Tab-separated table of C-alpha atoms and ligand atoms in Angstrom:
chain	number	residue	atom	x	y	z
A	1	MET	CA	-0.137	-0.135	0.243
A	2	ILE	CA	2.970	2.309	-0.495
A	3	ARG	CA	2.730	5.557	-3.585
A	4	ARG	CA	5.741	5.627	-5.871
A	5	ASN	CA	7.337	8.047	-6.733
A	6	PHE	CA	6.440	8.159	-10.603
A	7	ARG	CA	9.229	9.416	-11.802
A	8	THR	CA	12.065	6.955	-10.622
A	9	ASP	CA	10.097	3.512	-10.468
A	10	ALA	CA	8.966	2.679	-13.586
A	11	ALA	CA	6.303	0.663	-13.048
A	12	ALA	CA	4.390	2.301	-10.645
A	13	ALA	CA	4.482	4.352	-13.756
A	14	GLN	CA	3.088	1.944	-15.829
A	15	THR	CA	0.154	1.341	-13.881
A	16	PHE	CA	-1.137	3.680	-13.939
A	17	ILE	CA	-0.940	5.313	-17.347
A	18	ASP	CA	-2.795	1.658	-18.114
A	19	GLY	CA	-5.192	2.136	-15.092
A	20	VAL	CA	-6.308	6.429	-16.482
A	21	LYS	CA	-6.549	5.109	-19.714
A	22	ARG	CA	-8.601	1.952	-18.858
A	23	LEU	CA	-10.576	4.429	-16.015
A	24	LYS	CA	-11.565	6.893	-18.775
A	25	ASP	CA	-12.951	4.457	-22.087
A	26	PRO	CA	-16.790	5.293	-21.648
A	27	ALA	CA	-16.897	1.344	-22.598
A	28	GLN	CA	-14.997	-0.030	-20.395
A	29	PHE	CA	-15.949	2.283	-16.694
A	30	PRO	CA	-19.442	4.431	-18.149
A	31	TRP	CA	-20.430	7.752	-15.738
A	32	PRO	CA	-23.703	6.045	-15.430
A	33	GLY	CA	-26.334	7.790	-16.898
A	34	ARG	CA	-23.989	10.445	-18.482
A	35	ASP	CA	-24.004	9.048	-22.290
A	36	ASP	CA	-20.053	8.748	-24.040
A	37	LEU	CA	-18.529	9.949	-21.056
A	38	SER	CA	-16.603	7.367	-18.339
A	39	MET	CA	-15.777	7.851	-14.806
A	40	TYR	CA	-12.312	9.298	-15.103
A	41	ASP	CA	-15.129	12.209	-16.662
A	42	MET	CA	-16.598	12.117	-13.789
A	43	PHE	CA	-13.664	12.793	-11.837
A	44	VAL	CA	-13.532	16.059	-14.198
A	45	PHE	CA	-16.412	17.071	-12.561
A	46	TRP	CA	-16.648	17.332	-10.088
A	47	HIS	CA	-13.792	19.134	-9.039
A	48	HIS	CA	-15.469	22.189	-10.863
A	49	GLN	CA	-18.236	21.418	-8.812
A	50	SER	CA	-16.741	21.861	-6.047
A	51	MET	CA	-15.448	25.508	-7.473
A	52	MET	CA	-17.886	26.096	-7.763
A	53	MET	CA	-19.395	26.254	-5.131
A	54	MET	CA	-18.700	29.222	-3.011
A	55	THR	CA	-18.322	28.437	1.173
A	56	PRO	CA	-20.750	30.472	2.206
A	57	PRO	CA	-22.065	32.113	-1.168
A	58	ASP	CA	-21.475	35.721	-0.912
A	59	GLN	CA	-18.428	36.199	-1.110
A	60	SER	CA	-15.581	34.590	-4.326
A	61	ASP	CA	-12.389	33.173	-2.356
A	62	ARG	CA	-12.735	30.380	-0.158
A	63	ASN	CA	-14.996	27.305	-1.605
A	64	ALA	CA	-16.007	23.035	-1.017
A	65	ALA	CA	-12.263	22.520	-1.557
A	66	HIS	CA	-9.939	25.608	-2.372
A	67	SER	CA	-8.775	28.235	-0.698
A	68	GLY	CA	-9.553	27.120	2.822
A	69	PRO	CA	-8.479	24.975	5.571
A	70	ALA	CA	-10.386	21.436	3.683
A	71	PHE	CA	-7.400	22.265	0.496
A	72	LEU	CA	-5.605	19.147	1.592
A	73	PRO	CA	-8.242	16.503	3.507
A	74	TRP	CA	-10.178	17.400	0.054
A	75	HIS	CA	-7.888	16.257	-1.912
A	76	ARG	CA	-6.931	13.592	-0.229
A	77	TYR	CA	-9.685	12.440	-0.737
A	78	PHE	CA	-10.356	12.835	-3.513
A	79	LEU	CA	-7.187	10.980	-4.592
A	80	ILE	CA	-8.377	8.090	-1.847
A	81	THR	CA	-11.593	8.781	-4.483
A	82	LEU	CA	-9.853	8.102	-7.823
A	83	GLU	CA	-7.450	5.315	-6.585
A	84	GLY	CA	-10.473	2.828	-5.699
A	85	PHE	CA	-10.951	2.797	-9.140
A	86	LEU	CA	-7.508	2.519	-11.496
A	87	ARG	CA	-7.224	-0.626	-8.776
A	88	GLN	CA	-10.684	-1.949	-10.376
A	89	ALA	CA	-8.802	-1.180	-13.505
A	90	VAL	CA	-5.874	-2.386	-13.133
A	91	ASP	CA	-6.911	-5.625	-10.934
A	92	ASP	CA	-4.064	-4.657	-8.614
A	93	THR	CA	-6.446	-3.962	-4.748
A	94	ASN	CA	-2.380	-2.528	-3.642
A	95	PHE	CA	-1.857	0.202	-6.167
A	96	ARG	CA	-1.666	3.862	-4.824
A	97	ILE	CA	-1.240	6.218	-6.844
A	98	PRO	CA	2.463	7.613	-7.630
A	99	TYR	CA	3.429	11.652	-7.068
A	100	TRP	CA	5.261	13.801	-9.308
A	101	ASP	CA	8.624	15.331	-7.125
A	102	TRP	CA	8.773	18.038	-9.302
A	103	ASN	CA	11.048	19.549	-7.084
A	104	ALA	CA	13.895	17.284	-8.507
A	105	ASP	CA	12.277	18.326	-12.024
A	106	ALA	CA	13.257	22.439	-10.720
A	107	GLU	CA	17.357	21.203	-10.805
A	108	LEU	CA	16.620	19.877	-13.487
A	109	PRO	CA	18.446	23.024	-16.766
A	110	ASP	CA	15.838	22.718	-18.771
A	111	PRO	CA	12.752	20.776	-16.414
A	112	VAL	CA	10.721	20.395	-19.249
A	113	THR	CA	13.225	17.964	-20.172
A	114	SER	CA	12.072	15.867	-17.206
A	115	PRO	CA	11.509	11.854	-18.048
A	116	VAL	CA	8.058	13.744	-16.737
A	117	TRP	CA	7.354	14.577	-19.989
A	118	SER	CA	8.795	11.420	-22.233
A	119	ASN	CA	6.113	9.612	-24.830
A	120	ALA	CA	6.961	6.666	-22.936
A	121	ASN	CA	5.223	8.618	-19.995
A	122	LEU	CA	3.185	11.240	-19.924
A	123	GLY	CA	3.735	12.926	-22.619
A	124	GLN	CA	2.116	10.933	-24.480
A	125	PHE	CA	-1.709	12.249	-23.060
A	126	ALA	CA	-0.909	15.639	-25.030
A	127	GLY	CA	-1.761	13.399	-28.590
A	128	ALA	CA	-5.010	12.613	-30.794
A	129	ASP	CA	-6.057	9.033	-28.359
A	130	TRP	CA	-6.605	11.286	-25.302
A	131	ARG	CA	-9.919	13.416	-25.095
A	132	VAL	CA	-11.290	16.594	-22.357
A	133	ARG	CA	-14.913	15.728	-23.369
A	134	LEU	CA	-15.538	18.240	-20.776
A	135	GLU	CA	-13.960	21.351	-20.267
A	136	MET	CA	-14.413	24.817	-17.825
A	137	SER	CA	-15.570	27.916	-21.060
A	138	LEU	CA	-13.598	31.148	-20.927
A	139	SER	CA	-16.704	32.769	-21.450
A	140	THR	CA	-19.104	31.804	-18.747
A	141	GLY	CA	-17.531	29.649	-16.444
A	142	ASP	CA	-19.659	26.545	-17.574
A	143	LEU	CA	-18.229	23.273	-17.460
A	144	GLN	CA	-19.335	22.222	-21.656
A	145	ILE	CA	-19.304	19.853	-23.912
A	146	VAL	CA	-15.898	19.005	-26.196
A	147	ASP	CA	-14.099	16.314	-27.843
A	148	ARG	CA	-10.416	18.129	-29.355
A	149	PRO	CA	-7.226	17.274	-28.014
A	150	LEU	CA	-5.577	17.241	-23.749
A	151	GLU	CA	-3.118	21.605	-24.363
A	152	ARG	CA	-0.487	21.630	-22.013
A	153	ALA	CA	2.512	24.904	-22.036
A	154	LEU	CA	5.509	23.675	-19.619
A	155	GLY	CA	6.847	25.694	-18.547
A	156	GLN	CA	5.961	29.026	-20.900
A	157	GLY	CA	4.340	30.697	-17.227
A	158	GLY	CA	5.023	29.214	-12.977
A	159	ARG	CA	8.086	27.562	-12.556
A	160	LEU	CA	8.426	24.381	-9.798
A	161	PRO	CA	8.703	24.698	-6.602
A	162	THR	CA	12.318	23.701	-5.140
A	163	ARG	CA	13.133	21.427	-2.335
A	164	ASP	CA	14.742	24.124	-0.374
A	165	GLY	CA	11.655	26.498	-0.039
A	166	VAL	CA	9.070	23.320	0.823
A	167	ARG	CA	11.827	21.588	3.555
A	168	THR	CA	11.118	25.922	4.514
A	169	VAL	CA	7.766	25.347	5.143
A	170	ILE	CA	6.821	22.197	6.778
A	171	ARG	CA	9.932	23.072	9.370
A	172	ASN	CA	8.349	26.679	9.564
A	173	GLN	CA	4.623	26.797	10.038
A	174	THR	CA	3.555	25.356	13.361
A	175	ALA	CA	-0.211	25.707	12.597
A	176	TYR	CA	-2.118	24.259	10.159
A	177	ASP	CA	-4.234	26.952	9.006
A	178	SER	CA	-5.522	30.340	10.425
A	179	PRO	CA	-7.932	32.790	10.730
A	180	PRO	CA	-10.247	34.080	7.976
A	181	PHE	CA	-9.478	30.971	6.804
A	182	ASP	CA	-8.951	32.286	3.189
A	183	SER	CA	-6.557	33.018	1.024
A	184	PHE	CA	-4.818	36.656	1.638
A	185	SER	CA	-4.310	36.620	5.192
A	186	SER	CA	-3.969	32.925	6.532
A	187	ASP	CA	-0.972	31.989	7.789
A	188	GLY	CA	-0.338	28.150	8.285
A	189	VAL	CA	0.872	25.895	6.413
A	190	ARG	CA	-1.974	25.404	4.402
A	191	ASN	CA	-2.069	28.191	2.330
A	192	HIS	CA	1.523	27.833	1.970
A	193	VAL	CA	1.142	24.213	0.698
A	194	GLU	CA	-1.792	25.737	-1.693
A	195	GLY	CA	0.139	28.779	-2.635
A	196	TRP	CA	-1.142	32.250	-1.709
A	197	ILE	CA	1.699	33.038	-0.424
A	198	GLY	CA	4.718	32.825	0.624
A	199	ARG	CA	7.716	32.949	-1.616
A	200	GLU	CA	7.719	29.519	-3.579
A	201	ARG	CA	3.460	29.991	-4.227
A	202	ILE	CA	3.840	26.097	-4.252
A	203	HIS	CA	0.481	23.974	-5.492
A	204	ASN	CA	-0.012	27.285	-7.802
A	205	ASN	CA	2.676	27.915	-8.892
A	206	VAL	CA	2.874	23.610	-10.192
A	207	HIS	CA	-0.632	23.918	-11.761
A	208	VAL	CA	0.511	27.652	-13.743
A	209	TRP	CA	3.763	26.273	-15.067
A	210	VAL	CA	2.190	22.543	-17.005
A	211	GLY	CA	-0.707	25.646	-17.832
A	212	GLY	CA	-3.235	24.285	-20.527
A	213	ASP	CA	-6.112	22.466	-18.929
A	214	MET	CA	-4.110	22.048	-15.752
A	215	SER	CA	-4.744	26.063	-15.542
A	216	LEU	CA	-8.292	25.316	-15.293
A	217	SER	CA	-11.417	24.316	-12.722
A	218	SER	CA	-11.791	21.009	-15.048
A	219	SER	CA	-8.072	20.138	-14.902
A	220	PRO	CA	-8.276	16.046	-13.436
A	221	ASN	CA	-8.605	16.358	-18.072
A	222	ASP	CA	-5.098	16.084	-17.552
A	223	PRO	CA	-3.765	13.209	-15.921
A	224	VAL	CA	0.110	14.635	-13.314
A	225	PHE	CA	-3.100	17.271	-11.793
A	226	PHE	CA	-3.458	13.588	-9.422
A	227	LEU	CA	0.456	13.281	-9.938
A	228	HIS	CA	0.376	16.635	-8.907
A	229	HIS	CA	-1.426	16.346	-5.999
A	230	CYS	CA	-0.110	13.115	-5.188
A	231	ASN	CA	2.486	15.030	-4.055
A	232	VAL	CA	1.130	18.022	-2.879
A	233	ASP	CA	-0.622	15.234	-0.118
A	234	ARG	CA	2.744	14.164	0.612
A	235	ILE	CA	4.204	17.203	1.678
A	236	TRP	CA	0.620	17.213	4.175
A	237	ALA	CA	1.886	13.985	5.702
A	238	ALA	CA	5.348	14.976	6.154
A	239	TRP	CA	4.239	17.996	7.718
A	240	GLN	CA	2.090	15.903	9.975
A	241	GLU	CA	5.299	14.079	10.739
A	242	GLU	CA	7.026	16.937	11.409
A	243	HIS	CA	4.185	18.908	13.699
A	244	PRO	CA	2.618	15.832	15.792
A	245	ASN	CA	0.848	18.181	18.312
A	246	SER	CA	-0.305	20.546	16.217
A	247	ALA	CA	-4.435	20.049	14.749
A	248	TYR	CA	-6.980	20.193	11.901
A	249	GLN	CA	-7.895	24.062	11.988
A	250	PRO	CA	-10.711	24.397	12.469
A	251	ASP	CA	-13.320	23.181	14.394
A	252	MET	CA	-16.952	22.995	14.779
A	253	THR	CA	-16.651	25.744	17.118
A	254	ALA	CA	-15.780	27.875	14.478
A	255	PRO	CA	-19.183	29.738	12.889
A	256	ASP	CA	-21.660	27.579	9.743
A	257	THR	CA	-19.657	30.703	7.169
A	258	LEU	CA	-16.670	27.931	7.545
A	259	GLN	CA	-19.588	24.822	6.770
A	260	PHE	CA	-18.056	22.285	4.424
A	261	HIS	CA	-14.647	22.785	6.382
A	262	ARG	CA	-13.925	22.868	9.780
A	263	ILE	CA	-12.992	19.462	10.367
A	264	ASP	CA	-16.506	17.467	11.387
A	265	ASP	CA	-18.280	18.911	8.514
A	266	ALA	CA	-18.989	16.696	5.422
A	267	LEU	CA	-16.601	17.968	2.376
A	268	TYR	CA	-17.716	18.260	-0.887
A	269	SER	CA	-18.757	15.501	-2.256
A	270	VAL	CA	-20.035	13.725	-5.962
A	271	PHE	CA	-21.358	10.721	-3.787
A	272	GLU	CA	-23.356	9.520	-0.928
A	273	ASP	CA	-20.988	8.621	0.976
A	274	THR	CA	-19.886	11.386	4.211
A	275	VAL	CA	-15.903	12.583	3.786
A	276	THR	CA	-15.088	14.757	7.109
A	277	PRO	CA	-11.429	16.838	7.839
A	278	ARG	CA	-11.249	14.719	10.783
A	279	GLU	CA	-11.372	10.683	8.376
A	280	MET	CA	-8.495	12.501	6.270
A	281	VAL	CA	-5.926	12.663	8.784
A	282	ASP	CA	-5.064	9.551	9.087
A	283	TYR	CA	-3.206	8.651	6.234
A	284	LYS	CA	-1.557	5.790	7.123
A	285	ARG	CA	-5.002	3.723	7.531
A	286	TYR	CA	-5.107	4.088	3.174
A	287	TYR	CA	-1.301	4.732	2.444
A	288	GLU	CA	2.467	5.254	3.087
A	289	TYR	CA	5.002	7.471	0.491
A	290	ASP	CA	8.032	4.876	-0.221
A	291	THR	CA	9.899	8.565	1.764
A	292	ILE	CA	9.076	12.108	3.462
A	293	SER	CA	12.178	12.460	4.202
A	294	ASP	CA	13.532	14.406	0.673
A	295	LEU	CA	10.970	17.100	2.786
A	296	THR	CA	11.858	16.565	5.759
A	297	GLU	CA	16.078	17.228	6.000
A	298	PRO	CA	18.160	20.044	6.649
B	301	CU	CU1	-7.998	21.806	-6.479
């Protein structure tokens, strides 16, 4: 039950690639009630919907899965759910999503030349076979049906975060989050890792660096979304190991305006199940990482 390094573990990388291709196929994994769409496309819909749900509705910063405390547990839940479908797709109960260690690519003279983007790896998803079927409309913001290849703009904007920068955030941020629990002024590891404050702009910067479909609310169209968020989750895991006495915030004494983000609130889901941030804290119930020491050593 180990999440491994996509860059150095060819078997984990290939199994991930095989799995997402099967999950993307409406014949193998149909999205019930939606003609010609697959369960993979359902994850694109779910992510987009989370961004459309402002929490609370009278502001435009915090939504059900971003710019607030639930950012880390919501994406952990999102990945665990996809991981379950991938296990079915590849028929391997031990399979776990690999992570993209973009700190390693940041050290290359030109990160675009990373093996991650070779045609044997993620480069193949920018070809004719992988189709984007749902995308965020740039004019209305709504989700619309399309049929086109994936778009990327590697390295044309943004910057891959440095390992030193990530280590500094993990070491220095002692709180999980802090009032007002938004993107503008909250201190704590969540806002630094999400990338609204600090020098590295960790999670956001990688979305911008990949560009194209990764810069939209329909960003899970690019399979690298899941490898990227696996590494974001690994940073949270490393921080949890470094700060075992720092609790998730906020608890249930926070006002209703923080619904979807308090520790025992249901995370926004398209499924019937009720999963809370508290249930996402102990990730070792689901998986472990092959290493986190690269993020915690001085
Ligand atoms: Cu997201």
